[in-house]
Each structure stands twice: as C-alpha cells, then as structure tokens.
Coordinates of C-alpha atoms and ligand atoms in Angstrom, one line a residue:
X1 CA -27.1 60.0 64.2
X2 CA -26.3 59.5 67.9
X3 CA -26.1 62.9 69.5
X4 CA -29.7 63.4 70.7
X5 CA -30.3 59.8 72.0
X6 CA -30.8 59.0 75.6
X7 CA -28.6 55.9 75.7
X8 CA -29.4 55.2 79.3
X9 CA -32.9 54.3 78.2
X10 CA -32.3 52.4 75.0
X11 CA -33.7 49.0 74.5
X12 CA -31.2 46.7 72.7
X13 CA -33.7 44.0 71.9
X14 CA -34.5 43.4 68.3
X15 CA -38.1 43.3 69.2
X16 CA -38.2 46.6 71.0
X17 CA -38.9 50.2 69.9
X18 CA -35.3 50.8 68.7
X19 CA -36.0 48.5 65.7
X20 CA -38.5 51.0 64.3
X21 CA -36.3 53.9 65.1
X22 CA -33.4 52.3 63.2
X23 CA -35.7 51.9 60.2
X24 CA -37.0 55.5 60.4
X25 CA -33.5 56.9 60.3
X26 CA -32.3 54.7 57.4
X27 CA -30.1 52.3 59.3
X28 CA -31.8 49.1 58.2
X29 CA -30.3 47.1 55.3
X30 CA -28.5 50.3 54.3
X31 CA -25.5 50.9 52.1
X32 CA -22.2 50.7 53.9
X33 CA -18.8 52.2 53.2
X34 CA -16.9 50.2 50.7
X35 CA -13.4 51.2 49.4
X36 CA -12.4 50.6 45.8
X37 CA -10.5 47.5 45.0
X38 CA -9.5 46.6 41.5
X39 CA -12.0 43.9 40.3
X40 CA -9.2 41.6 39.1
X41 CA -7.5 41.8 42.4
X42 CA -10.8 41.2 44.2
X43 CA -11.3 38.1 42.1
X44 CA -8.0 36.8 43.3
X45 CA -8.8 37.7 46.9
X46 CA -12.2 35.8 46.8
X47 CA -10.7 32.6 45.5
X48 CA -11.3 29.7 47.8
X49 CA -9.3 26.5 48.2
X50 CA -10.4 23.3 49.7
X51 CA -6.8 22.3 50.6
X52 CA -6.1 25.2 52.9
X53 CA -9.5 25.2 54.7
X54 CA -9.6 21.4 55.1
X55 CA -6.0 21.3 56.1
X56 CA -6.6 23.8 58.9
X57 CA -9.7 22.0 60.0
X58 CA -8.0 18.6 60.2
X59 CA -5.1 20.1 62.2
X60 CA -7.5 21.7 64.6
X61 CA -9.5 18.4 65.0
X62 CA -6.3 16.4 65.4
X63 CA -5.1 18.8 68.2
X64 CA -8.5 18.6 69.8
X65 CA -8.5 14.8 69.7
X66 CA -4.9 14.4 71.0
X67 CA -5.4 16.8 73.9
X68 CA -8.9 15.3 74.6
X69 CA -7.5 11.7 74.8
X70 CA -4.6 12.8 76.9
X71 CA -7.0 14.6 79.3
X72 CA -9.2 11.5 79.4
X73 CA -6.2 9.2 80.2
X74 CA -5.0 11.6 82.9
X75 CA -8.5 12.0 84.4
X76 CA -9.1 12.5 87.3
X77 CA -5.5 13.2 88.3
X78 CA -4.2 16.7 88.8
X79 CA -2.5 16.6 85.4
X80 CA -5.8 16.3 83.7
X81 CA -6.6 19.9 84.8
X82 CA -4.1 21.7 82.5
X83 CA -4.9 19.3 79.7
X84 CA -8.6 20.2 80.0
X85 CA -7.8 23.9 80.1
X86 CA -6.1 23.5 76.7
X87 CA -8.9 21.2 75.5
X88 CA -11.5 23.8 76.4
X89 CA -9.6 26.5 74.5
X90 CA -9.3 24.3 71.4
X91 CA -13.0 23.5 71.8
X92 CA -13.8 27.2 72.0
X93 CA -11.9 27.6 68.8
X94 CA -14.9 25.9 67.2
X95 CA -16.4 29.4 67.2
X96 CA -14.0 30.5 64.4
X97 CA -14.8 27.4 62.4
X98 CA -18.5 27.9 62.9
X99 CA -18.1 31.5 61.6
X100 CA -15.9 30.8 58.6
X101 CA -17.6 27.7 57.3
X102 CA -20.9 29.3 58.1
X103 CA -20.1 32.1 55.7
X104 CA -19.5 29.5 53.1
X105 CA -16.2 31.1 52.1
X106 CA -13.7 28.7 53.7
X107 CA -13.9 25.9 51.1
X108 CA -14.9 25.9 47.5
X109 CA -16.8 22.7 48.3
X110 CA -20.2 23.7 49.6
X111 CA -20.8 20.4 51.3
X112 CA -17.6 20.6 53.3
X113 CA -18.5 24.2 54.4
X114 CA -21.9 23.0 55.5
X115 CA -20.7 19.9 57.3
X116 CA -18.2 21.8 59.3
X117 CA -20.8 24.5 60.1
X118 CA -23.2 21.9 61.4
X119 CA -20.6 20.2 63.5
X120 CA -19.3 23.4 65.1
X121 CA -22.9 24.6 65.7
X122 CA -23.6 21.4 67.6
X123 CA -20.4 21.8 69.7
X124 CA -21.3 25.4 70.6
X125 CA -25.0 24.9 71.4
X126 CA -26.0 27.0 68.5
X127 CA -28.9 26.0 66.3
X128 CA -27.4 26.1 62.8
X129 CA -30.4 27.7 61.1
X130 CA -31.2 30.1 63.9
X131 CA -27.6 31.3 64.1
X132 CA -27.2 31.6 60.3
X133 CA -30.0 34.0 60.2
X134 CA -28.8 35.8 63.3
X135 CA -25.4 36.3 61.6
X136 CA -27.0 37.5 58.3
X137 CA -28.7 40.2 60.4
X138 CA -25.4 41.0 62.1
X139 CA -23.8 41.6 58.8
X140 CA -26.8 43.6 57.4
X141 CA -27.1 45.9 60.4
X142 CA -23.8 45.6 62.3
X143 CA -24.1 47.2 65.8
X144 CA -27.3 48.9 64.9
X145 CA -29.3 49.1 68.1
X146 CA -32.6 47.3 67.8
X147 CA -31.5 45.3 64.8
X148 CA -28.3 43.5 65.5
X149 CA -28.9 40.5 67.7
X150 CA -25.2 40.0 68.3
X151 CA -24.3 43.2 70.2
X152 CA -22.1 42.1 73.0
X153 CA -22.8 44.7 75.7
X154 CA -25.5 47.4 75.9
X155 CA -24.6 50.9 76.9
X156 CA -24.0 51.9 79.6
X157 CA -21.7 48.8 79.7
X158 CA -21.1 46.8 82.8
X159 CA -17.5 45.6 83.2
X160 CA -18.7 43.1 85.8
X161 CA -21.0 41.6 83.2
X162 CA -18.1 41.4 80.7
X163 CA -16.0 39.6 83.3
X164 CA -18.9 37.2 84.1
X165 CA -19.2 36.3 80.4
X166 CA -15.6 35.0 80.4
X167 CA -16.7 32.2 82.8
X168 CA -19.2 30.9 80.3
X169 CA -21.6 30.6 83.2
X170 CA -23.6 33.7 82.4
X171 CA -24.5 33.1 78.7
X172 CA -24.0 29.4 77.9
X173 CA -26.7 27.9 80.2
X174 CA -29.2 30.4 78.8
X175 CA -28.2 29.3 75.3
X176 CA -28.9 25.7 76.1
X177 CA -32.2 26.6 77.8
X178 CA -33.1 28.3 74.5
X179 CA -32.3 25.1 72.6
X180 CA -34.5 23.1 75.0
X181 CA -37.4 25.6 74.5
X182 CA -36.9 25.3 70.7
X183 CA -36.9 21.6 70.9
X184 CA -40.4 21.8 72.5
X185 CA -41.5 24.0 69.6
X186 CA -41.4 27.3 71.5
X187 CA -39.6 29.7 69.2
X188 CA -38.7 32.9 71.1
X189 CA -39.8 36.3 69.7
X190 CA -36.2 37.3 69.0
X191 CA -35.7 34.3 66.7
X192 CA -39.1 34.9 65.2
X193 CA -37.9 38.4 64.3
X194 CA -35.1 37.3 62.0
X195 CA -35.7 33.6 61.1
X196 CA -38.2 33.3 58.2
X197 CA -41.4 31.4 59.3
X198 CA -40.7 28.6 56.8
X199 CA -37.5 27.8 58.6
X200 CA -39.0 27.5 62.1
X201 CA -39.6 23.8 61.7
X202 CA -35.9 23.3 61.0
X203 CA -35.0 25.3 64.1
X204 CA -37.1 22.9 66.1
X205 CA -35.6 19.7 64.7
X206 CA -32.1 21.0 65.0
X207 CA -32.8 21.8 68.6
X208 CA -34.1 18.3 69.2
X209 CA -31.0 16.8 67.6
X210 CA -28.8 18.9 69.9
X211 CA -30.8 17.9 73.0
X212 CA -30.7 14.2 72.0
X213 CA -26.9 14.3 71.5
X214 CA -26.3 15.9 74.8
X215 CA -28.8 13.5 76.5
X216 CA -26.7 10.6 75.2
X217 CA -23.6 12.3 76.7
X218 CA -25.3 12.7 80.1
X219 CA -26.6 9.1 79.9
X220 CA -23.0 7.9 79.3
X221 CA -21.8 9.9 82.3
X222 CA -24.5 8.3 84.5
X223 CA -23.8 4.8 83.1
X224 CA -20.0 5.2 83.7
X225 CA -20.4 7.1 87.0
X226 CA -17.9 9.6 85.6
X227 CA -17.9 13.3 84.6
X228 CA -15.6 12.5 81.8
X229 CA -18.1 12.3 78.9
X230 CA -19.5 15.7 80.0
X231 CA -16.1 17.2 80.3
X232 CA -15.3 16.1 76.7
X233 CA -18.6 17.1 75.1
X234 CA -21.0 19.8 76.2
X235 CA -19.2 21.3 79.2
X236 CA -16.3 22.7 77.1
X237 CA -18.9 25.1 75.7
X238 CA -18.9 26.6 79.2
X239 CA -15.3 26.2 80.4
X240 CA -13.8 27.0 77.0
X241 CA -16.0 30.0 76.4
X242 CA -13.2 32.3 77.6
X243 CA -11.4 31.9 74.3
X244 CA -14.4 32.8 72.3
X245 CA -14.8 35.9 74.5
X246 CA -11.1 36.8 74.4
X247 CA -11.1 37.1 70.7
X248 CA -14.7 38.1 70.1
X249 CA -14.5 41.1 72.5
X250 CA -12.0 42.8 70.2
X251 CA -14.4 42.8 67.3
X252 CA -16.7 45.6 68.1
X253 CA -16.7 46.5 71.8
X254 CA -16.1 50.1 72.8
X255 CA -16.7 51.3 69.2
X256 CA -19.5 53.2 67.6
X257 CA -23.1 52.2 67.4
X258 CA -25.6 53.2 64.6
X259 CA -23.1 54.0 61.9
X260 CA -22.9 52.7 58.4
X261 CA -19.1 52.4 58.2
X262 CA -17.4 49.2 59.5
X263 CA -14.2 51.2 60.0
X264 CA -16.0 53.0 62.9
X265 CA -17.7 50.0 64.5
X266 CA -15.2 47.1 64.0
X267 CA -11.6 46.6 65.0
X268 CA -8.6 45.0 63.4
X269 CA -6.0 43.7 65.7
X270 CA -2.6 42.3 64.8
X271 CA -2.2 38.9 66.4
X272 CA 0.5 36.2 66.5
X273 CA 0.3 33.1 64.2
X274 CA -1.1 30.8 67.0
X275 CA -3.9 33.2 67.8
X276 CA -4.6 33.7 64.1
X277 CA -4.8 29.9 63.6
X278 CA -7.2 29.5 66.5
X279 CA -9.2 32.5 65.4
X280 CA -8.9 31.9 61.7
X281 CA -7.7 35.5 60.9
X282 CA -10.9 37.1 62.2
X283 CA -8.6 39.6 63.9
X284 CA -8.9 41.3 60.4
X285 CA -12.4 42.2 61.4
X286 CA -12.9 45.4 59.6
X287 CA -11.8 43.8 56.4
X288 CA -14.1 40.8 57.0
X289 CA -17.1 43.0 57.5
X290 CA -16.5 45.2 54.4
X291 CA -15.7 42.2 52.2
X292 CA -17.3 39.1 53.7
X293 CA -16.8 37.1 50.4
X294 CA -13.0 37.0 51.1
X295 CA -12.0 33.7 52.7
X296 CA -10.2 33.9 56.0
X297 CA -6.8 32.9 54.6
X298 CA -6.8 35.8 52.2
X299 CA -7.7 38.5 54.8
X300 CA -4.0 39.4 55.4
X301 CA -3.7 40.1 51.7
X302 CA -6.9 42.1 51.7
X303 CA -5.7 44.0 54.7
X304 CA -2.5 44.9 52.8
X305 CA -4.6 46.0 49.8
X306 CA -6.9 48.4 51.7
X307 CA -5.1 49.4 54.9
X308 CA -4.5 52.9 53.6
X309 CA -8.2 53.6 53.9
X310 CA -8.6 51.9 57.3
X311 CA -8.0 53.2 60.8
X312 CA -4.7 52.2 62.4
X313 CA -5.1 48.6 63.6
X314 CA -4.4 47.7 67.2
X315 CA -0.8 46.5 67.3
X316 CA -1.6 43.6 69.7
X317 CA -4.3 42.3 72.0
X318 CA -3.0 44.1 75.0
X319 CA -3.4 47.4 73.2
X320 CA -6.8 46.5 72.0
X321 CA -8.0 45.5 75.5
X322 CA -6.5 48.7 77.0
X323 CA -8.6 50.6 74.4
X324 CA -11.7 48.5 75.1
X325 CA -11.6 48.7 78.9
X326 CA -10.9 52.5 78.8
X327 CA -13.8 53.1 76.4
X328 CA -16.2 50.9 78.4
X329 CA -15.3 52.9 81.6
X330 CA -15.9 56.1 79.7
X331 CA -19.2 54.8 78.2
X332 CA -20.3 53.6 81.7
X333 CA -19.9 57.2 83.0
X334 CA -21.3 58.8 79.8
X335 CA -23.2 56.4 77.5
X336 CA -22.9 58.9 74.7
X337 CA -19.1 58.9 74.8
X338 CA -17.5 58.0 71.5
X339 CA -13.9 57.0 70.9
X340 CA -12.0 60.0 69.6
X341 CA -8.5 58.7 69.1
X342 CA -9.4 56.6 66.1
X343 CA -8.7 58.4 62.9
X344 CA -10.7 57.2 59.9
X345 CA -9.3 58.2 56.5
X346 CA -11.7 60.6 54.8
X347 CA -12.3 58.8 51.5
X348 CA -15.6 58.4 49.8
X349 CA -17.2 55.1 49.4
X350 CA -16.6 53.5 46.0
X351 CA -19.6 53.7 43.7
X352 CA -20.9 50.4 42.4
X353 CA -18.6 49.9 39.5
X354 CA -20.1 50.0 36.0
X355 CA -18.1 47.8 33.7
X356 CA -19.6 49.2 30.6
X357 CA -22.7 50.8 29.1
X358 CA -24.6 48.6 26.6
X359 CA -26.7 49.8 23.6
X360 CA -30.2 49.3 22.3
X361 CA -30.1 47.8 18.8
X362 CA -32.6 48.8 16.1
X363 CA -34.6 45.6 16.7
X364 CA -35.0 46.6 20.4
X365 CA -32.6 43.9 21.7
X366 CA -29.8 44.9 24.1
X367 CA -26.1 44.7 23.1
X368 CA -24.1 44.3 26.3
X369 CA -20.8 44.6 24.6
X370 CA -18.1 42.2 23.3
X371 CA -17.7 38.8 24.9
X372 CA -14.0 39.4 25.1
X373 CA -14.5 42.2 27.6
X374 CA -15.6 39.7 30.3
X375 CA -12.7 37.7 31.6
X376 CA -13.4 34.0 32.2
X377 CA -14.5 33.4 35.8
X378 CA -15.4 37.0 36.3
X379 CA -18.6 39.1 36.5
X380 CA -19.1 42.7 35.3
X381 CA -21.9 45.2 35.6
X382 CA -23.4 46.4 32.3
X383 CA -26.1 49.1 32.3
X384 CA -28.5 49.7 29.4
X385 CA -30.9 52.6 29.8
X386 CA -32.3 52.3 33.3
X387 CA -31.5 48.6 33.6
X388 CA -28.5 47.0 35.2
X389 CA -27.2 43.5 34.5
X390 CA -24.6 41.2 36.0
X391 CA -22.8 39.6 33.1
X392 CA -20.7 36.6 34.1
X393 CA -18.4 34.2 32.3
X394 CA -18.1 30.7 33.8
X395 CA -15.0 28.6 33.9
X396 CA -15.8 27.1 30.5
X397 CA -16.3 30.5 29.0
X398 CA -20.1 30.5 28.8
X399 CA -21.7 33.9 29.1
X400 CA -24.5 34.2 31.6
X401 CA -26.6 37.3 32.1
X402 CA -28.8 37.9 35.1
X403 CA -30.5 41.0 36.7
X404 CA -27.8 43.1 38.3
X405 CA -29.4 43.6 41.8
X406 CA -29.6 40.8 44.3
X407 CA -33.2 39.8 45.2
X408 CA -32.3 39.8 48.9
X409 CA -31.0 43.4 49.2
X410 CA -30.1 46.4 47.2
X411 CA -26.7 45.1 46.3
X412 CA -25.0 44.8 42.9
X413 CA -24.2 41.2 42.1
X414 CA -21.3 42.3 39.8
X415 CA -19.4 42.9 43.1
X416 CA -19.7 39.2 43.8
X417 CA -18.0 36.0 42.7
X418 CA -18.6 33.4 40.0
X419 CA -18.3 29.9 41.7
X420 CA -18.7 26.3 40.7
X421 CA -21.8 25.0 42.5
X422 CA -22.8 21.4 42.9
X423 CA -25.3 21.7 40.0
X424 CA -23.3 24.1 37.9
X425 CA -22.0 27.7 37.9
X426 CA -23.5 30.1 40.4
X427 CA -23.1 33.8 41.3
X428 CA -22.4 34.7 44.9
X429 CA -23.7 38.0 46.3
X430 CA -21.0 40.1 48.0
X431 CA -23.2 41.1 50.9
X432 CA -24.3 37.9 52.6
X433 CA -22.8 35.3 50.3
X434 CA -26.2 34.2 49.1
X435 CA -26.1 32.5 45.7
X436 CA -28.1 32.1 42.5
X437 CA -27.8 29.4 39.8
X438 CA -26.5 31.2 36.8
X439 CA -28.4 29.1 34.3
X440 CA -31.8 29.2 35.9
X441 CA -31.6 32.1 38.4
X442 CA -32.8 29.8 41.2
X443 CA -31.7 30.7 44.7
X444 CA -29.0 28.2 45.8
X445 CA -27.8 29.5 49.2
X446 CA -29.4 31.5 52.0
X447 CA -30.4 34.2 52.7
X448 CA -31.5 34.4 49.1
X449 CA -35.1 33.2 48.7
X450 CA -36.4 34.8 45.5
X451 CA -35.0 33.8 42.1
X452 CA -33.3 36.3 39.9
X453 CA -34.2 36.9 36.2
X454 CA -31.9 35.3 33.7
X455 CA -31.5 36.3 30.1
X456 CA -30.5 34.0 27.2
X457 CA -27.4 35.5 25.7
X458 CA -26.7 35.2 22.0
X459 CA -23.0 35.5 21.5
X460 CA -22.8 34.3 17.8
X461 CA -21.4 37.6 16.5
X462 CA -18.9 38.1 19.3
X463 CA -21.2 40.5 21.2
X464 CA -23.6 39.6 24.1
X465 CA -27.1 40.1 22.8
X466 CA -30.2 39.7 25.0
X467 CA -33.9 40.3 24.5
X468 CA -34.9 43.3 26.7
X469 CA -36.5 42.5 30.0
X470 CA -40.3 42.9 30.2
X471 CA -41.2 46.1 31.9
Ligands
FES1 S1 -28.0 41.2 49.6 FE1 -28.1 39.5 51.0 S2 -27.5 37.9 49.7 FE2 -27.5 39.6 48.4

C-alpha cells in the first residue's frame, strides 16, 4: 500500500488530494483487523460503572482544586512555580477525561459522560461538537493520510517541531484562534470536511461560549491587576500541554500509515499506576482502537485477553520514546522507512460472528430461533437467507430485533452492547459507539444519524418470530 508513494510530497490535509487517493485504494471506512473474543467475555469487558468513572473524576478534580488553591495562595512567590507546574500537568490530564467521557464509555450514565466531555472540552479549547466528529474520523480512518485529522506529525517528520509542540506555544494559540474564527461563524474547510452541515450552528455557539468564558477570565485578570485568573483558567492549556504530548506521542508516532490494522499503527506501553490514572489507561492504545466500546478501567483485562495476538508492548515510556525518536530520525532520512522490529502475530481477522441461522416458516415469516438462546443483556447476530439481524435481550428479558448492520457504517451491531438509555434500552455500535433506541430504531447518539429498521418480535411459542423485511 505504501511502497510506491512519494512521501516527501504527500499532503496530510483532509481536504487535499490524498483524501481521494485513500478512497480509491479502499482505505476509507474500511474493515479493520479484529481478533476473536468470546462474546460472553466481551459483554463483561464492555460493562460500564458510574462508581468507578465518577470516583476517578472526583479524585482528579479534587487534586486539581487543592493544587490550584495552593498555587493561588502561594502566588506570586517562588513556591507557586512548582505548584503551577503540577497544576498544569493535572489540567493537561483533562485530555484523558475528554477522550474517555467523549467516547461515552466511561459511565453508564449518558448525562455524566456528556457533562464531563463538555467541561474537559472547554478546559482544552476544543469545540465539543467539532472534536467529537474529528475523533469519529480518527477512529474510522486511523493514521490514513488525507483522512485522519489527528495525525501528529507528517512525514518526513521534524524533531524540532515535535519538541516545539511540548511547549504548547506551537499548537494551542492556533487552536484558540480557530475557536475565535468559529465564534464569528467562519467554519474552516477542515472542519467542514468531517462535521455534518446540520451541526455547524452548534460549532459556532460552542465557540462563542468558549470565547465568552475566557473573556470573563481575562476581564477578571484586568480587574484584579493579576495574572492569577489566567494562570488558573486558559493558560494551563498551554503550559500543561506537555503532559498531553508526553502521553499522546506514544499512541501512534513512528508507526505505519495507511494500514488497516491497529496493531501496526498504534502502540501499547506499560505505564505505572500514577501515569495510568492521569492518562486513564490509554496506554493500552492498540486495545482501545480495536475495541473502543471497552471502558478505560477494563482495558488491562482486555489486554490480558488478547495480548497473544498483539505485538509486544513497550515495557515502559523510556523504551517507547527510544523507539519513537529512532523511527522519526529514520523517517526523516527516508520517509518510506517502516519499523521492522515490531512483530505482529500472523492471525486472521475474526469474521463477524453469526450466532445462528434462522428459518423461513411456511407462512413466510422468519423464525430467528429460541428466545432462550439469547442471554439477557446480550445481542446476537441471526441470519436468514441474505438478511442479517441483531437480536437483543434487554435487562427485563424483552426480545428486540433490529437490522444487523449499523446505518453509519458497514459494521455488525451484534458486536455491540445492549445498554440502558435515558428513554429505554439501546444498542451501541462497536465501531464509534453510536446508539439506536431498541424499541423504535431511532438514532440516540452520534455519529448515527439514520434510524435502523426494527421488527416486532412474537415470542409466544418460545421462538422469536418476525415478519420478513420489505424488499
Ligand atoms: S459504524 Fe459508526 S456508529 Fe456504527
């Protein structure tokens, strides 16, 4: 896929010619490698708990508050400097909260996920809607040149540029300038490429809110004749950016572009418990990309489950950085260079699991099999002729049948999760965590926009009987 490319001339923008090339060679919204995991085990691994996610969030906010108050009390003495260094790092850890709650997998409570995502987005100068769609694209087309808007460094990479990014002075002001432009209604072409047109208004209003909040902070600084308000809110996005970079650099940098296997373009690094708390276990990055429905606190268990099909993780950050810097130097000298020391187990991708094959009854209705074969709280794929269905059982045992393929992408919903939504049971897609109402088929969570067909299930005789879909 990569051998004949002239990487010195590639355009990494999502609005450049590489986007078309990626589509032509089948790299857009494609099928990615996915190992087999027992469905019952996967159901355990995708279980979310409010207690764990809220507990971690409260601890982080408490630490942020305590160190922030200590820094404010000590300001402007010398002792406020180390306190603000720690405060900036904790502030930068908002990035991990932004990510986990943004995926909607941290809590089972959707409102808590969303509230934390909005809060972290405001802290980090990221428009919540804009960046949600950016991250959907990152997961669809991870490190595909011309498609992924979150590629950290273009090839040939510049080590100087990487070092500059650690200061926060290279990227962060540009991010705020982008927010200001959005606040004035000027949506940039990159955002237009992946944010649906009907969400542009939201992008504008969120940008206005962000500008207004930061204007109040600046106003407070002027009124009090002190830098303190800015040091506490806004500026940590710059001076705390190093922590975001320190962790984020390990995710994909130095690895392959334009492949459909997260084992080749993502990196798992073993980290100590403090780092894993700050980073919310995103060091298990290969695992996260393959199974984004798994909440961060179950990623170590997922890692144990599938590590035999993954490349050897980096044993620590130092090892990961040695690999990254070495690779960047080699890619700088030869942009076509690929890491050769990473052995990826040669196992085939798991086919979308067919739970069972249903039957056509004499009256033309479809028999999807016995109710008892579907465990409560689970979803199974049942095929009949050329049709595929996702057959779910909600927590109260009700059987729900929907079309088997997500309306957002070519992904089997049976690989997803049955969850309790605010208005009733929902099914969550395994690819981008989009959701459908299981009773009505209505879209309940982005990026899903189109409803899915639902089928009334008659279970009176112990079998799941539906009327066949219209052709
Ligand atoms: S494929 Fe994107 S939410 Fe289903």
